[in-house]
Tab-separated table of C-alpha atoms and ligand atoms in Angstrom:
chain	number	residue	atom	x	y	z
H	1	MET	CA	11.811	39.341	-30.763
H	2	PHE	CA	12.700	37.213	-27.746
H	3	GLU	CA	15.354	34.510	-28.031
H	4	TRP	CA	12.916	31.587	-27.690
H	5	PHE	CA	10.397	32.787	-30.320
H	6	LYS	CA	11.841	30.504	-33.029
H	7	GLY	CA	11.865	27.416	-30.783
H	8	TYR	CA	14.660	24.965	-29.895
H	9	GLU	CA	15.632	21.364	-30.670
H	10	GLU	CA	13.804	18.885	-28.437
H	11	ASN	CA	17.060	17.562	-26.938
H	12	ARG	CA	18.151	21.006	-25.914
H	13	VAL	CA	14.846	21.674	-24.156
H	14	LEU	CA	14.927	18.283	-22.448
H	15	LYS	CA	18.503	18.878	-21.299
H	16	GLU	CA	17.442	22.149	-19.725
H	17	LEU	CA	14.574	20.374	-17.963
H	18	GLU	CA	16.934	17.651	-16.688
H	19	ASP	CA	19.409	20.234	-15.380
H	20	LEU	CA	16.746	22.039	-13.432
H	21	LEU	CA	15.151	18.829	-12.205
H	22	SER	CA	18.516	17.694	-10.845
H	23	MET	CA	18.521	20.771	-8.573
H	24	ASP	CA	15.422	19.499	-6.737
H	25	ILE	CA	16.123	17.820	-3.402
H	26	PRO	CA	15.609	14.034	-3.458
H	27	TYR	CA	12.785	12.948	-1.119
H	28	SER	CA	15.090	10.419	0.551
H	29	ARG	CA	16.548	13.225	2.708
H	30	VAL	CA	13.335	15.174	3.167
H	31	LEU	CA	11.546	14.930	6.512
H	32	SER	CA	9.527	18.107	6.055
H	33	SER	CA	7.061	17.049	3.363
H	34	MET	CA	3.683	15.350	3.550
H	35	CYS	CA	4.139	14.210	-0.048
H	36	THR	CA	6.339	11.378	-1.282
H	37	TYR	CA	7.420	9.515	-4.409
H	38	PRO	CA	4.254	8.260	-6.066
H	39	HIS	CA	3.826	4.487	-6.039
H	40	PRO	CA	5.030	2.925	-9.362
H	41	ILE	CA	1.474	1.917	-10.318
H	42	ALA	CA	0.368	5.511	-9.714
H	43	VAL	CA	2.918	6.710	-12.256
H	44	LYS	CA	1.698	4.163	-14.825
H	45	ALA	CA	-1.926	5.163	-14.233
H	46	HIS	CA	-1.027	8.855	-14.412
H	47	ILE	CA	0.636	8.449	-17.800
H	48	LYS	CA	-2.330	6.473	-19.168
H	49	PHE	CA	-4.785	9.223	-18.188
H	50	ILE	CA	-2.530	12.146	-19.046
H	51	ARG	CA	-4.973	13.706	-21.568
H	52	SER	CA	-8.147	13.357	-19.535
H	53	ASN	CA	-10.141	16.370	-18.373
H	54	LEU	CA	-12.917	15.758	-15.889
H	55	GLY	CA	-13.992	19.359	-16.309
H	56	ASP	CA	-15.891	18.077	-19.332
H	57	PRO	CA	-16.875	14.563	-18.180
H	58	GLY	CA	-19.076	13.725	-21.189
H	59	LEU	CA	-15.902	13.546	-23.277
H	60	PHE	CA	-14.267	11.202	-20.768
H	61	PRO	CA	-16.973	8.776	-19.629
H	62	GLY	CA	-14.376	6.132	-18.724
H	63	THR	CA	-12.482	8.515	-16.459
H	64	ALA	CA	-15.762	9.729	-14.945
H	65	GLU	CA	-16.689	6.105	-14.190
H	66	LEU	CA	-13.281	5.613	-12.560
H	67	GLU	CA	-13.959	8.588	-10.294
H	68	LYS	CA	-17.307	7.027	-9.301
H	69	ARG	CA	-15.584	3.733	-8.472
H	70	LEU	CA	-12.941	5.560	-6.425
H	71	LEU	CA	-15.666	7.403	-4.505
H	72	VAL	CA	-17.275	4.057	-3.635
H	73	MET	CA	-13.941	2.787	-2.266
H	74	LEU	CA	-13.439	6.000	-0.306
H	75	GLY	CA	-16.950	5.641	1.088
H	76	GLU	CA	-16.025	2.152	2.310
H	77	LEU	CA	-12.805	3.496	3.805
H	78	PHE	CA	-14.491	6.432	5.539
H	79	GLY	CA	-17.610	4.788	6.913
H	80	LYS	CA	-20.454	5.607	4.496
H	81	ARG	CA	-20.928	3.894	1.146
H	82	ASP	CA	-22.936	6.487	-0.790
H	83	LEU	CA	-20.834	9.599	-0.334
H	84	ALA	CA	-21.008	12.593	-2.650
H	85	GLY	CA	-17.827	14.351	-3.694
H	86	TYR	CA	-15.036	14.527	-6.198
H	87	ILE	CA	-11.269	14.349	-6.651
H	88	SER	CA	-9.804	17.817	-6.225
H	89	SER	CA	-6.394	19.429	-6.383
H	90	GLY	CA	-5.742	18.730	-2.686
H	91	GLY	CA	-6.545	19.660	0.877
H	92	THR	CA	-6.708	23.395	0.279
H	93	GLU	CA	-9.378	23.098	-2.409
H	94	GLY	CA	-11.231	20.513	-0.341
H	95	ASN	CA	-11.318	22.767	2.718
H	96	ILE	CA	-12.473	25.721	0.620
H	97	GLN	CA	-15.263	23.694	-0.977
H	98	ALA	CA	-16.466	22.184	2.292
H	99	ILE	CA	-16.746	25.556	4.020
H	100	ARG	CA	-18.295	27.118	0.918
H	101	ALA	CA	-20.928	24.364	0.857
H	102	ALA	CA	-21.637	24.895	4.560
H	103	ARG	CA	-21.975	28.644	4.044
H	104	ASN	CA	-24.245	28.270	1.016
H	105	MET	CA	-26.376	25.710	2.804
H	106	LEU	CA	-26.788	27.249	6.218
H	107	CYS	CA	-26.046	30.908	6.051
H	108	THR	CA	-26.915	33.869	3.899
H	109	CYS	CA	-24.989	36.215	6.179
H	110	ARG	CA	-21.212	36.687	6.332
H	111	GLY	CA	-21.099	34.486	9.415
H	112	ASN	CA	-18.199	32.769	11.123
H	113	ILE	CA	-16.599	29.368	11.560
H	114	VAL	CA	-14.599	28.004	14.481
H	115	VAL	CA	-11.392	26.117	13.699
H	116	PRO	CA	-8.662	24.737	15.973
H	117	GLU	CA	-5.598	26.935	16.463
H	118	SER	CA	-3.735	24.037	14.830
H	119	ALA	CA	-5.707	24.382	11.562
H	120	HIS	CA	-3.809	24.428	8.273
H	121	PHE	CA	-3.145	27.850	6.731
H	122	SER	CA	-5.668	27.085	3.990
H	123	PHE	CA	-8.268	28.433	6.449
H	124	LEU	CA	-6.645	31.874	6.122
H	125	LYS	CA	-7.340	31.669	2.385
H	126	ILE	CA	-10.924	30.658	3.159
H	127	LYS	CA	-11.330	33.694	5.422
H	128	ASP	CA	-10.165	35.933	2.605
H	129	LEU	CA	-12.082	34.224	-0.206
H	130	LEU	CA	-15.416	33.862	1.592
H	131	GLY	CA	-15.172	37.052	3.640
H	132	ILE	CA	-16.083	35.172	6.789
H	133	ASP	CA	-14.671	35.389	10.285
H	134	VAL	CA	-12.442	32.413	11.125
H	135	ARG	CA	-12.259	32.038	14.908
H	136	LYS	CA	-9.423	30.038	16.389
H	137	ALA	CA	-10.112	27.805	19.361
H	138	GLY	CA	-7.250	27.032	21.747
H	139	LEU	CA	-5.693	23.617	22.257
H	140	ASP	CA	-5.480	21.370	25.308
H	141	GLU	CA	-2.183	20.154	26.778
H	142	GLU	CA	-2.032	17.354	24.178
H	143	TYR	CA	-2.504	19.904	21.346
H	144	ARG	CA	-6.060	18.738	20.550
H	145	VAL	CA	-8.710	21.406	20.101
H	146	ASP	CA	-10.194	22.488	23.434
H	147	ILE	CA	-13.885	21.587	23.091
H	148	GLY	CA	-14.876	24.077	25.801
H	149	ASP	CA	-13.179	26.847	23.861
H	150	VAL	CA	-14.969	25.856	20.634
H	151	GLU	CA	-18.272	26.000	22.535
H	152	ARG	CA	-17.373	29.428	23.933
H	153	LEU	CA	-16.595	30.817	20.453
H	154	VAL	CA	-19.775	29.516	18.788
H	155	ASP	CA	-22.479	32.186	18.522
H	156	ASP	CA	-25.628	32.888	16.462
H	157	GLU	CA	-23.537	33.728	13.382
H	158	THR	CA	-21.531	30.474	13.466
H	159	PHE	CA	-22.414	28.077	10.661
H	160	ALA	CA	-19.551	25.551	10.802
H	161	ILE	CA	-16.960	24.047	13.084
H	162	VAL	CA	-13.844	22.210	11.992
H	163	GLY	CA	-11.927	19.294	13.480
H	164	ILE	CA	-8.557	18.022	12.315
H	165	ALA	CA	-7.670	14.371	11.949
H	166	GLY	CA	-3.910	14.623	11.632
H	167	THR	CA	-2.724	18.162	12.280
H	168	THR	CA	-0.093	19.464	9.899
H	169	GLU	CA	2.419	20.236	12.627
H	170	LEU	CA	2.050	17.392	15.130
H	171	GLY	CA	-0.156	14.783	13.469
H	172	GLN	CA	-2.587	15.064	16.389
H	173	VAL	CA	-6.258	14.050	16.056
H	174	ASP	CA	-9.030	16.224	17.513
H	175	ASP	CA	-11.936	14.725	19.463
H	176	ILE	CA	-14.285	14.498	16.481
H	177	LYS	CA	-16.983	12.746	18.538
H	178	ALA	CA	-17.173	15.672	20.947
H	179	LEU	CA	-17.231	18.149	18.036
H	180	SER	CA	-20.002	16.094	16.433
H	181	LYS	CA	-22.103	16.312	19.599
H	182	LEU	CA	-21.601	20.064	19.675
H	183	ALA	CA	-22.452	20.383	15.979
H	184	ILE	CA	-25.664	18.373	16.296
H	185	GLU	CA	-26.793	20.265	19.419
H	186	ASN	CA	-26.220	23.626	17.738
H	187	ASN	CA	-27.296	22.703	14.180
H	188	LEU	CA	-23.809	23.357	12.813
H	189	PHE	CA	-21.953	21.897	9.864
H	190	LEU	CA	-18.957	19.796	10.971
H	191	HIS	CA	-16.044	19.564	8.569
H	192	VAL	CA	-13.135	17.188	9.215
H	193	ASP	CA	-9.775	18.034	7.704
H	194	ALA	CA	-8.159	14.626	7.277
H	195	ALA	CA	-5.971	15.770	4.380
H	196	PHE	CA	-3.047	13.921	5.933
H	197	GLY	CA	-4.708	11.548	8.399
H	198	GLY	CA	-7.259	10.198	5.932
H	199	PHE	CA	-4.780	7.744	4.470
H	200	VAL	CA	-3.135	6.909	7.803
H	201	LEU	CA	-5.762	6.554	10.529
H	202	PRO	CA	-7.987	3.852	8.948
H	203	PHE	CA	-4.899	1.641	8.636
H	204	LEU	CA	-4.187	2.105	12.345
H	205	ASN	CA	-7.753	0.896	13.006
H	206	ASN	CA	-8.801	4.412	14.012
H	207	ASN	CA	-12.226	5.354	12.625
H	208	GLU	CA	-13.042	7.961	15.238
H	209	PHE	CA	-12.874	10.735	12.675
H	210	ASN	CA	-14.991	9.752	9.709
H	211	PHE	CA	-18.618	9.513	8.520
H	212	ARG	CA	-19.397	6.823	11.102
H	213	ILE	CA	-19.659	9.792	13.442
H	214	LYS	CA	-23.113	11.212	12.865
H	215	GLY	CA	-22.383	14.938	12.896
H	216	VAL	CA	-19.610	14.786	10.275
H	217	CYS	CA	-20.934	16.537	7.145
H	218	SER	CA	-17.753	16.662	5.073
H	219	LEU	CA	-14.232	15.316	5.081
H	220	VAL	CA	-11.121	15.882	3.011
H	221	ALA	CA	-8.395	13.246	2.573
H	222	ASP	CA	-5.522	13.571	0.133
H	223	PRO	CA	-4.367	10.614	-1.968
H	224	HIS	CA	-1.343	12.736	-2.976
H	225	LYS	CA	-0.066	12.592	0.609
H	226	MET	CA	-0.040	9.154	2.295
H	227	GLY	CA	-2.173	7.690	-0.529
H	228	MET	CA	0.988	7.743	-2.735
H	229	ALA	CA	-0.955	9.040	-5.761
H	230	THR	CA	0.519	11.554	-8.175
H	231	ILE	CA	0.043	15.270	-7.477
H	232	PRO	CA	-2.605	16.703	-7.678
H	233	SER	CA	-5.022	14.334	-5.995
H	234	GLY	CA	-7.304	15.257	-3.103
H	235	ALA	CA	-10.702	13.907	-2.129
H	236	VAL	CA	-13.472	16.208	-0.937
H	237	LEU	CA	-16.356	14.154	0.395
H	238	PHE	CA	-19.852	15.061	1.603
H	239	ARG	CA	-22.377	13.052	3.599
H	240	ASP	CA	-25.148	14.171	1.249
H	241	SER	CA	-25.335	15.274	-2.395
H	242	LYS	CA	-27.308	18.373	-1.332
H	243	TYR	CA	-23.954	19.922	-0.378
H	244	LEU	CA	-22.709	19.533	-3.953
H	245	GLU	CA	-25.933	21.064	-5.279
H	246	VAL	CA	-25.252	24.320	-3.439
H	247	LEU	CA	-21.823	24.519	-5.075
H	248	SER	CA	-23.159	24.120	-8.630
H	249	VAL	CA	-23.117	26.587	-11.451
H	250	GLU	CA	-24.610	26.106	-14.921
H	251	THR	CA	-22.176	25.183	-17.690
H	252	PRO	CA	-24.018	25.896	-20.929
H	253	TYR	CA	-21.328	24.894	-23.460
H	254	LEU	CA	-19.999	21.679	-21.845
H	255	THR	CA	-21.182	18.061	-22.036
H	256	SER	CA	-22.625	18.388	-18.527
H	257	SER	CA	-25.183	21.024	-17.600
H	258	LYS	CA	-23.765	21.806	-14.141
H	259	GLN	CA	-20.390	21.887	-12.427
H	260	PHE	CA	-19.796	21.813	-8.673
H	261	THR	CA	-15.973	21.703	-8.668
H	262	LEU	CA	-13.843	24.740	-7.888
H	263	THR	CA	-11.565	24.397	-10.885
H	264	GLY	CA	-12.961	24.038	-14.394
H	265	THR	CA	-10.448	21.914	-16.277
H	266	ARG	CA	-9.602	19.065	-13.926
H	267	PRO	CA	-7.097	16.233	-14.409
H	268	GLY	CA	-8.166	12.589	-14.444
H	269	THR	CA	-4.599	11.633	-13.469
H	270	GLY	CA	-5.237	12.113	-9.746
H	271	VAL	CA	-8.294	9.877	-9.968
H	272	ALA	CA	-6.478	7.169	-11.938
H	273	SER	CA	-3.355	7.169	-9.773
H	274	ALA	CA	-5.281	7.173	-6.465
H	275	TYR	CA	-7.573	4.381	-7.684
H	276	ALA	CA	-4.654	2.287	-8.982
H	277	VAL	CA	-2.744	2.459	-5.674
H	278	LEU	CA	-5.779	1.573	-3.533
H	279	LYS	CA	-6.917	-1.210	-5.836
H	280	HIS	CA	-3.403	-2.679	-6.191
H	281	LEU	CA	-2.266	-2.480	-2.556
H	282	GLY	CA	-5.700	-2.989	-1.079
H	283	PHE	CA	-6.465	-2.179	2.548
H	284	GLU	CA	-3.905	-4.770	3.650
H	285	GLY	CA	-1.102	-3.343	1.502
H	286	MET	CA	-1.834	0.217	2.628
H	287	LYS	CA	-1.782	-0.975	6.229
H	288	LYS	CA	1.701	-2.470	5.733
H	289	VAL	CA	3.000	0.845	4.355
H	290	VAL	CA	1.487	2.843	7.230
H	291	LEU	CA	2.706	0.404	9.911
H	292	GLU	CA	6.222	0.586	8.487
H	293	CYS	CA	6.108	4.405	8.645
H	294	MET	CA	4.938	4.137	12.269
H	295	ARG	CA	7.756	1.695	13.084
H	296	VAL	CA	10.377	4.074	11.663
H	297	THR	CA	8.692	6.981	13.482
H	298	GLN	CA	9.050	5.132	16.788
H	299	ILE	CA	12.719	4.333	16.096
H	300	LEU	CA	13.389	7.964	15.218
H	301	LYS	CA	11.639	9.151	18.374
H	302	GLU	CA	13.672	6.864	20.632
H	303	GLU	CA	16.984	7.623	18.921
H	304	VAL	CA	16.491	11.389	18.968
H	305	GLU	CA	15.313	11.326	22.574
H	306	SER	CA	18.534	9.481	23.438
H	307	LEU	CA	20.347	12.575	22.104
H	308	GLY	CA	18.539	14.595	24.775
H	309	LEU	CA	15.712	16.171	22.742
H	310	GLU	CA	12.168	15.739	24.039
H	311	ALA	CA	9.282	14.817	21.701
H	312	VAL	CA	6.423	17.354	21.895
H	313	ILE	CA	3.815	14.565	22.029
H	314	ASP	CA	3.987	10.826	21.677
H	315	PRO	CA	3.462	10.314	17.925
H	316	VAL	CA	-0.175	9.574	17.086
H	317	MET	CA	0.668	9.257	13.411
H	318	ASN	CA	3.910	9.283	11.405
H	319	VAL	CA	4.860	12.799	12.524
H	320	VAL	CA	7.189	13.572	15.419
H	321	CYS	CA	8.451	16.938	16.675
H	322	PHE	CA	11.409	17.554	18.989
H	323	LYS	CA	11.839	20.594	21.217
H	324	CYS	CA	15.079	22.463	20.477
H	325	ASN	CA	16.559	25.651	19.063
H	326	ALA	CA	14.639	24.734	15.925
H	327	ARG	CA	15.638	27.424	13.419
H	328	LYS	CA	19.332	26.965	14.071
H	329	VAL	CA	19.090	23.166	14.009
H	330	ARG	CA	17.112	23.247	10.770
H	331	GLU	CA	19.671	25.567	9.172
H	332	GLU	CA	22.579	23.315	10.167
H	333	LEU	CA	20.762	20.177	8.965
H	334	MET	CA	20.040	21.889	5.672
H	335	LYS	CA	23.752	22.650	5.194
H	336	ARG	CA	24.345	18.905	5.586
H	337	GLY	CA	21.667	18.014	3.018
H	338	TRP	CA	18.748	17.090	5.314
H	339	VAL	CA	15.446	18.945	5.405
H	340	VAL	CA	13.161	19.254	8.430
H	341	SER	CA	10.612	21.944	9.153
H	342	CYS	CA	10.067	24.042	12.279
H	343	ILE	CA	7.036	24.583	14.454
H	344	ARG	CA	6.698	27.605	16.697
H	345	LYS	CA	4.478	26.546	19.581
H	346	PRO	CA	6.428	24.996	21.219
H	347	GLU	CA	9.622	25.669	19.305
H	348	ALA	CA	10.574	22.337	17.752
H	349	ILE	CA	11.825	20.617	14.621
H	350	ARG	CA	9.207	18.580	12.817
H	351	CYS	CA	9.835	15.243	11.102
H	352	VAL	CA	7.247	13.580	8.876
H	353	ILE	CA	8.089	9.939	8.274
H	354	MET	CA	6.801	9.297	4.781
H	355	PRO	CA	7.224	5.975	2.917
H	356	HIS	CA	10.411	7.306	1.309
H	357	LEU	CA	12.177	7.468	4.683
H	358	THR	CA	13.663	4.035	5.416
H	359	GLU	CA	14.977	2.884	8.780
H	360	SER	CA	18.588	3.218	7.596
H	361	ALA	CA	17.941	6.748	6.315
H	362	ALA	CA	16.363	7.647	9.663
H	363	LEU	CA	19.439	6.334	11.507
H	364	GLU	CA	21.722	8.287	9.186
H	365	PHE	CA	19.634	11.379	9.924
H	366	VAL	CA	20.095	10.800	13.673
H	367	LYS	CA	23.895	10.663	13.215
H	368	VAL	CA	23.837	13.962	11.348
H	369	LEU	CA	21.541	15.505	13.960
H	370	LYS	CA	23.939	14.366	16.700
H	371	ASN	CA	26.801	16.185	14.935
H	372	VAL	CA	24.649	19.273	14.535
H	373	LEU	CA	23.741	19.303	18.239
H	374	HIS	CA	27.419	18.957	19.207
H	375	SER	CA	28.395	21.796	16.888
H	376	LEU	CA	25.932	24.299	18.421
R	401	PLP	C1	-4.214	19.085	7.665
R	401	PLP	C2	-3.967	19.683	6.311
R	401	PLP	N1	-4.976	20.261	5.647
R	401	PLP	C3	-4.824	20.805	4.434
R	401	PLP	C4	-3.601	20.792	3.807
R	401	PLP	C5	-3.441	21.417	2.454
R	401	PLP	O1	-3.241	20.438	1.491
R	401	PLP	P1	-2.709	20.821	0.022
R	401	PLP	O2	-1.326	21.371	0.218
R	401	PLP	O3	-2.755	19.521	-0.692
R	401	PLP	O4	-3.641	21.820	-0.545
R	401	PLP	C6	-2.502	20.205	4.462
R	401	PLP	C7	-1.180	20.205	3.846
R	401	PLP	O5	-0.206	19.757	4.385
R	401	PLP	C8	-2.692	19.631	5.744
R	401	PLP	O6	-1.678	19.071	6.429
């Protein structure tokens, strides 16, 4: 018999949880994450919907209605009112589902897709899961996908191309219009990975990535990143409901007869928290949050450049990378309680300026970075 078989007092269990939770690093010193503290209204909404399961929507008609209302708002945000889609576990699931839909729709063969070299590692999972070839197109000098290279890699077996609106490493935005032209000319599915950028770019008045662009067939955007919803919350959106149809399986023992999601049991908390934040802050409130992140990003860029480190690109979004001996710098920052990540091409430290990073925290970070650079 194992020690825990008889169970423990609630307080003892909660104490253990608290102890372990206290080991987690507070976001206030984290510059490596694309997630943040959820907005207070997201937490309230999450708790209210804690028992909901959209895997069986007939049991939760209120939550299902909330998802419909959220999809309408997302349609308004991303340039087409009557989008099809659902709230997923995040960008990885969204990317998988989009490429799966494209494959099921356009291709009975193994086929291939062309993604930018800057694509998120979820495309490696897609390669493995779908057994397709994932071709990587090179980047131009500004780290956007090289359209000529995409064109060169497309062949008769290609069924989809991918553009990124907010790359994970640099926050760069590919030329989605040019990809759209290529997709339309070659009858290809165009998927836009806006997992991060989806809740940044519209508030910077940039709509050059969404369904307003004709060739865009699907788009992912994660409320659990800059949308300040609780984890997990990702939106996978399609121009047409036919793409959901090709993802469906029959579900004989549930309240619905078909299911097009990847997971079965599916929380309503991500729907409720994403909806609550958008509805409460509105477009204007979201814009304020994003503009503040951009302001702090600019301050950080100028301050770090004054220490002699060069930014890889001028920040397009609230991500900025600085060329340096990145692994060593990261290690030394970590010892001092600050977390950044590293990118390899070019070697640089990467800072994501999420809503939890205030101006004063950014300035404190710069002081610590200065000490680190002197110590090397
Ligand atoms: C551009 C992009 N796509 C997809 C993902 C994967 O998202 P998730 O970790 O929510 O599955 C990320 C994560 O950072 C991302 O930056």
